[in-house]
PDB file of C-alpha atoms in Angstrom:
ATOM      1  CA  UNK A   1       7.119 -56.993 -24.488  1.00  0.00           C
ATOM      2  CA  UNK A   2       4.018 -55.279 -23.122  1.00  0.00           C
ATOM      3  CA  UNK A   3       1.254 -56.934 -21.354  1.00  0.00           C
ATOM      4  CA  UNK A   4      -2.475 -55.547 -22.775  1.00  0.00           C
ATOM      5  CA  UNK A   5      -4.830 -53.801 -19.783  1.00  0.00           C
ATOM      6  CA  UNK A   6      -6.691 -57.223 -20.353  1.00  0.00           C
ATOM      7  CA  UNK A   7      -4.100 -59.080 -19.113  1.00  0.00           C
ATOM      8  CA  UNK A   8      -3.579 -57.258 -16.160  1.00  0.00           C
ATOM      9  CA  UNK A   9      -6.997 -56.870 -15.422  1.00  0.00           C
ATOM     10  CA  UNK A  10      -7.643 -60.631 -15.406  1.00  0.00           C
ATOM     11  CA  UNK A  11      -4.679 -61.102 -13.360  1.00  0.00           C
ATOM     12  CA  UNK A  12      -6.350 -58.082 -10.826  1.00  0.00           C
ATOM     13  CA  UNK A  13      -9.658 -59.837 -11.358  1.00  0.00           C
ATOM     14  CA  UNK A  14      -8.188 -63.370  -9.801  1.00  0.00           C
ATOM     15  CA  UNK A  15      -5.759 -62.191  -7.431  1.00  0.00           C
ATOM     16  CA  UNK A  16      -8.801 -59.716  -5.893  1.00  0.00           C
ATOM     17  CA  UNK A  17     -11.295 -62.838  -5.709  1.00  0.00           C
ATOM     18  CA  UNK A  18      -8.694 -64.951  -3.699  1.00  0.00           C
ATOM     19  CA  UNK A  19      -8.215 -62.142  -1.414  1.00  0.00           C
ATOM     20  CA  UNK A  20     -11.304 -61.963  -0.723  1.00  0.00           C
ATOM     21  CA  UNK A  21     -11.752 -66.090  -0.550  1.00  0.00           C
ATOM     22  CA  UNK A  22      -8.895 -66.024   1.502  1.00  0.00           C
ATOM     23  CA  UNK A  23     -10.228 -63.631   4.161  1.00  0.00           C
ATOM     24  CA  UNK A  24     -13.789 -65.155   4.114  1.00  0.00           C
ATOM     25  CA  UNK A  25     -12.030 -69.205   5.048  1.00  0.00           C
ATOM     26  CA  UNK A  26      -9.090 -68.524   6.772  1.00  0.00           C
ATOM     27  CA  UNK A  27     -10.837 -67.551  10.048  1.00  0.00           C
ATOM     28  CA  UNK A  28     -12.846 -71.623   8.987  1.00  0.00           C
ATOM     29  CA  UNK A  29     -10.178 -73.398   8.427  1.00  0.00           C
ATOM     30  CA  UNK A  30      -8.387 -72.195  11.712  1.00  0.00           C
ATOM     31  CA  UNK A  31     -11.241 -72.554  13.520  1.00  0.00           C
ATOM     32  CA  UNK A  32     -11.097 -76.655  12.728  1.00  0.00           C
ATOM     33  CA  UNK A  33      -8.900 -78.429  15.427  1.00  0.00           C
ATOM     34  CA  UNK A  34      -7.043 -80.557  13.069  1.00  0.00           C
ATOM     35  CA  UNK A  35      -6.384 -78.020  10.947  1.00  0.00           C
ATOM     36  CA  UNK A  36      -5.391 -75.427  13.297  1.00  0.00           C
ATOM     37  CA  UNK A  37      -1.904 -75.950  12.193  1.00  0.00           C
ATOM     38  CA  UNK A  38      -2.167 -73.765   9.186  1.00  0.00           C
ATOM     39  CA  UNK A  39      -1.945 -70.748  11.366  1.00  0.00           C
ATOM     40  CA  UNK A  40       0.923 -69.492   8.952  1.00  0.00           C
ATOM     41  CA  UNK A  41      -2.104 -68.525   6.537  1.00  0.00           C
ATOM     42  CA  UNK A  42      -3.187 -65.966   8.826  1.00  0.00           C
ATOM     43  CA  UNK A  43       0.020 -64.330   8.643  1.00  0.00           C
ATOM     44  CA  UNK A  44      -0.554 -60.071   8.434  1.00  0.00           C
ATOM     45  CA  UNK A  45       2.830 -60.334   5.697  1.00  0.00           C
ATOM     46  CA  UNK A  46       0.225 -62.496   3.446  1.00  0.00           C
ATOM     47  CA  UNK A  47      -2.154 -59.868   3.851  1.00  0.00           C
ATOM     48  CA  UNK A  48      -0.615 -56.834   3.506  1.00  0.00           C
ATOM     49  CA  UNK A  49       1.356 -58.964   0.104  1.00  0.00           C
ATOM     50  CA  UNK A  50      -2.597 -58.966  -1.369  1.00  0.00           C
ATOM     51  CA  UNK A  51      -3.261 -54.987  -0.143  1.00  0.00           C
ATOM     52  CA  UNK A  52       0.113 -54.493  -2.382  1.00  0.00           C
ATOM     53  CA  UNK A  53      -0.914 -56.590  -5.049  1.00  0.00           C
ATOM     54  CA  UNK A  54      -4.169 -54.748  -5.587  1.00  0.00           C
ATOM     55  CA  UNK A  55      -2.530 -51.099  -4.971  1.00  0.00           C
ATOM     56  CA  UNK A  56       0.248 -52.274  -7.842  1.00  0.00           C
ATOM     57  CA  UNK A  57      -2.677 -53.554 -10.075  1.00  0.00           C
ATOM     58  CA  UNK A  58      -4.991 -50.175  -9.524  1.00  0.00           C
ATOM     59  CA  UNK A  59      -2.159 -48.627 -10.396  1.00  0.00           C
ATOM     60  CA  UNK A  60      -1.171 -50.426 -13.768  1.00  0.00           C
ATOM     61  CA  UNK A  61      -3.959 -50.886 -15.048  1.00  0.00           C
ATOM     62  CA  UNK A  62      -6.962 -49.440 -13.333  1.00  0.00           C
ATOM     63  CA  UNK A  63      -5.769 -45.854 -14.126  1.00  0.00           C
ATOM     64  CA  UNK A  64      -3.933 -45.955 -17.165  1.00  0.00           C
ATOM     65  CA  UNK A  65      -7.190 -47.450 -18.819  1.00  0.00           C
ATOM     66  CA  UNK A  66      -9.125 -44.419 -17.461  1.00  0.00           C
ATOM     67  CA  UNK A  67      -6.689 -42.138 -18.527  1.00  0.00           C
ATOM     68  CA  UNK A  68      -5.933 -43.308 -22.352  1.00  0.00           C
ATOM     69  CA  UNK A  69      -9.211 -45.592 -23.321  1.00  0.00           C
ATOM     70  CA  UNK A  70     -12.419 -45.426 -21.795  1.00  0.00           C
ATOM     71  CA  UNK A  71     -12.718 -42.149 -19.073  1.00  0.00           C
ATOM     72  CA  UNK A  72     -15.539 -43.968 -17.009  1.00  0.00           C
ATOM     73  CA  UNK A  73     -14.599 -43.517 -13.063  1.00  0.00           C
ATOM     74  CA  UNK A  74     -17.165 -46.101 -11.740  1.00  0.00           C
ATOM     75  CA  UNK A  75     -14.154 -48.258 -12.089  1.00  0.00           C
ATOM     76  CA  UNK A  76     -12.116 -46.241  -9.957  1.00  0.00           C
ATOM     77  CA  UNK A  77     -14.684 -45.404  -7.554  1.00  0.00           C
ATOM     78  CA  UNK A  78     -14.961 -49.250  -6.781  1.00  0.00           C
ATOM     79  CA  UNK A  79     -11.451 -49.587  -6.389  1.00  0.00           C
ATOM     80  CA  UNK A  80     -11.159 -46.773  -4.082  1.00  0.00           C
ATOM     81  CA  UNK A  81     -13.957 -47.982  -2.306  1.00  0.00           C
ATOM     82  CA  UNK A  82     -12.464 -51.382  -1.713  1.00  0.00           C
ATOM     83  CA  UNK A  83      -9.380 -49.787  -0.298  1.00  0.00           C
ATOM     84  CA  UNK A  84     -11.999 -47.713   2.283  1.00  0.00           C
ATOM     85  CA  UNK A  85     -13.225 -51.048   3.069  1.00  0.00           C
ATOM     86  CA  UNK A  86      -9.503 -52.710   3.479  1.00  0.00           C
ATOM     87  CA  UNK A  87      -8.779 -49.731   5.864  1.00  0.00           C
ATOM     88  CA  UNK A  88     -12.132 -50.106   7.975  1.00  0.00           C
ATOM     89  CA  UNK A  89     -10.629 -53.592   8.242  1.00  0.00           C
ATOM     90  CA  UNK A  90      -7.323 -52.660   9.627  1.00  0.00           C
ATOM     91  CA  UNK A  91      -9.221 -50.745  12.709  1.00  0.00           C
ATOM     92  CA  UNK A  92      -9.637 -54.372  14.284  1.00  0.00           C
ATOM     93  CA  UNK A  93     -12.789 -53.180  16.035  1.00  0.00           C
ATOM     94  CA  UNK A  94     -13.876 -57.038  16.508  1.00  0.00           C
ATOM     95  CA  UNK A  95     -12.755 -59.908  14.057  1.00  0.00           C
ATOM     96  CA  UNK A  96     -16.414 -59.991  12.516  1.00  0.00           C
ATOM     97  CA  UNK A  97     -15.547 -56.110  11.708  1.00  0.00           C
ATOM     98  CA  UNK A  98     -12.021 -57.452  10.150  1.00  0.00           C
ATOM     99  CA  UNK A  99     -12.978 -60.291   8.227  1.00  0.00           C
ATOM    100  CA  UNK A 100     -16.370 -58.662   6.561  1.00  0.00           C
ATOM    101  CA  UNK A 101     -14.982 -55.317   5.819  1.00  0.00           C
ATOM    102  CA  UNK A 102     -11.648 -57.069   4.091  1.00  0.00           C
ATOM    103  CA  UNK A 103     -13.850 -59.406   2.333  1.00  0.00           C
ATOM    104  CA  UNK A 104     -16.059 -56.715   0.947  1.00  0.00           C
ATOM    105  CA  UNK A 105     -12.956 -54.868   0.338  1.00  0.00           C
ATOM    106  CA  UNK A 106     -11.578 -57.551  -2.264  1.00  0.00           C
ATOM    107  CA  UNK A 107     -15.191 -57.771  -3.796  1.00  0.00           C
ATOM    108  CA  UNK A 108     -15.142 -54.626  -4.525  1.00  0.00           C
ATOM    109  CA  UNK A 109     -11.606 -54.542  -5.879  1.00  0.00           C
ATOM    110  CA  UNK A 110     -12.646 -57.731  -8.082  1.00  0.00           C
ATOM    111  CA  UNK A 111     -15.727 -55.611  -9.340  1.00  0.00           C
ATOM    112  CA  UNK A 112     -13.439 -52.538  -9.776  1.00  0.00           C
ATOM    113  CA  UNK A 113     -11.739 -54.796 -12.333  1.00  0.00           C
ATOM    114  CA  UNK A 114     -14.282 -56.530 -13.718  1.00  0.00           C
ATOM    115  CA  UNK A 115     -16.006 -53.167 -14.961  1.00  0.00           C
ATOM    116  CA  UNK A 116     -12.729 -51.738 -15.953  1.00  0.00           C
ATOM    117  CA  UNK A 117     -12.307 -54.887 -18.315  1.00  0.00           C
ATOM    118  CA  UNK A 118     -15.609 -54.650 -19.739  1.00  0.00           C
ATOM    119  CA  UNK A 119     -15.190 -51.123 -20.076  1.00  0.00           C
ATOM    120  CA  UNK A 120     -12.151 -51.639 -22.450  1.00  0.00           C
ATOM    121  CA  UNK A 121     -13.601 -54.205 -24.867  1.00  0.00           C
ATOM    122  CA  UNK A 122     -16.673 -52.047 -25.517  1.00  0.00           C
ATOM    123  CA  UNK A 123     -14.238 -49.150 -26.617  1.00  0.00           C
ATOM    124  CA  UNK A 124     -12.489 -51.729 -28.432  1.00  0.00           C
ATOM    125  CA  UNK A 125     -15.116 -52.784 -30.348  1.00  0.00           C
ATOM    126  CA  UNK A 126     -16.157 -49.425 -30.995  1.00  0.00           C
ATOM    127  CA  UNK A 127     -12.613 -48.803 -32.808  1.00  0.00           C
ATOM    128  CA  UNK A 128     -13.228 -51.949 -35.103  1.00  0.00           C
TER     129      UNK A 128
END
């Protein structure tokens, strides 16, 4: 069974946007005394499990729809972009620096997929 670009690019799509969600609240929802015990959300493992994600899904579908349908790179240059910003993240300068650079980071993955998605319908109407 193979899954369509679409597919995977939806999937991306989500999984980027609740990166990025989860970067922007975690740091709000620890900062609430009653809530502080959800500290396990701020677990690195949970992040680095996203930064996978979105390597595995820039890799499955980000490139092989670039390669075999449409040949625009703005896709691609968003993607590698939000990785840029995912690394500027990681240099834990001041947790202001983290969180908005990782947030951006998944934004720009999101968008990366977005256009990537859009760019494969057109060419597939084009076919019909």
């Amino acid at each position: 069974m193979k899954i369509k670009s679409n597919t995977i690019d939806i999937i991306a799509l989500s999984s980027s946007l609740i990166c990025a969600i989860h970067c922007a609240a975690v740091p709000l929802i620890l900062s609430f005394s009653s809530l502080s015990n959800l500290h396990f959300f701020g677990n690195p493992y949970i992040e680095w499990s996203f930064i996978s994600l979105g390597f595995v899904f820039l890799v499955t579908s980000l490139w092989p729809s670039y390669k075999k349908v449409h040949r625009r790179a703005k896709p691609l240059v968003y993607a590698i972009l939000g990785f840029l910003f995912f690394a500027l993240g990681r240099l834990n300068l001041t947790e202001l620096w983290e969180i908005s650079n990782t947030v951006i980071g998944g934004i720009m993955l999101a968008l990366a997929h977005y256009l990537n998605w859009k760019s494969v319908q057109s060419k597939d109407r084009q076919k019909i």
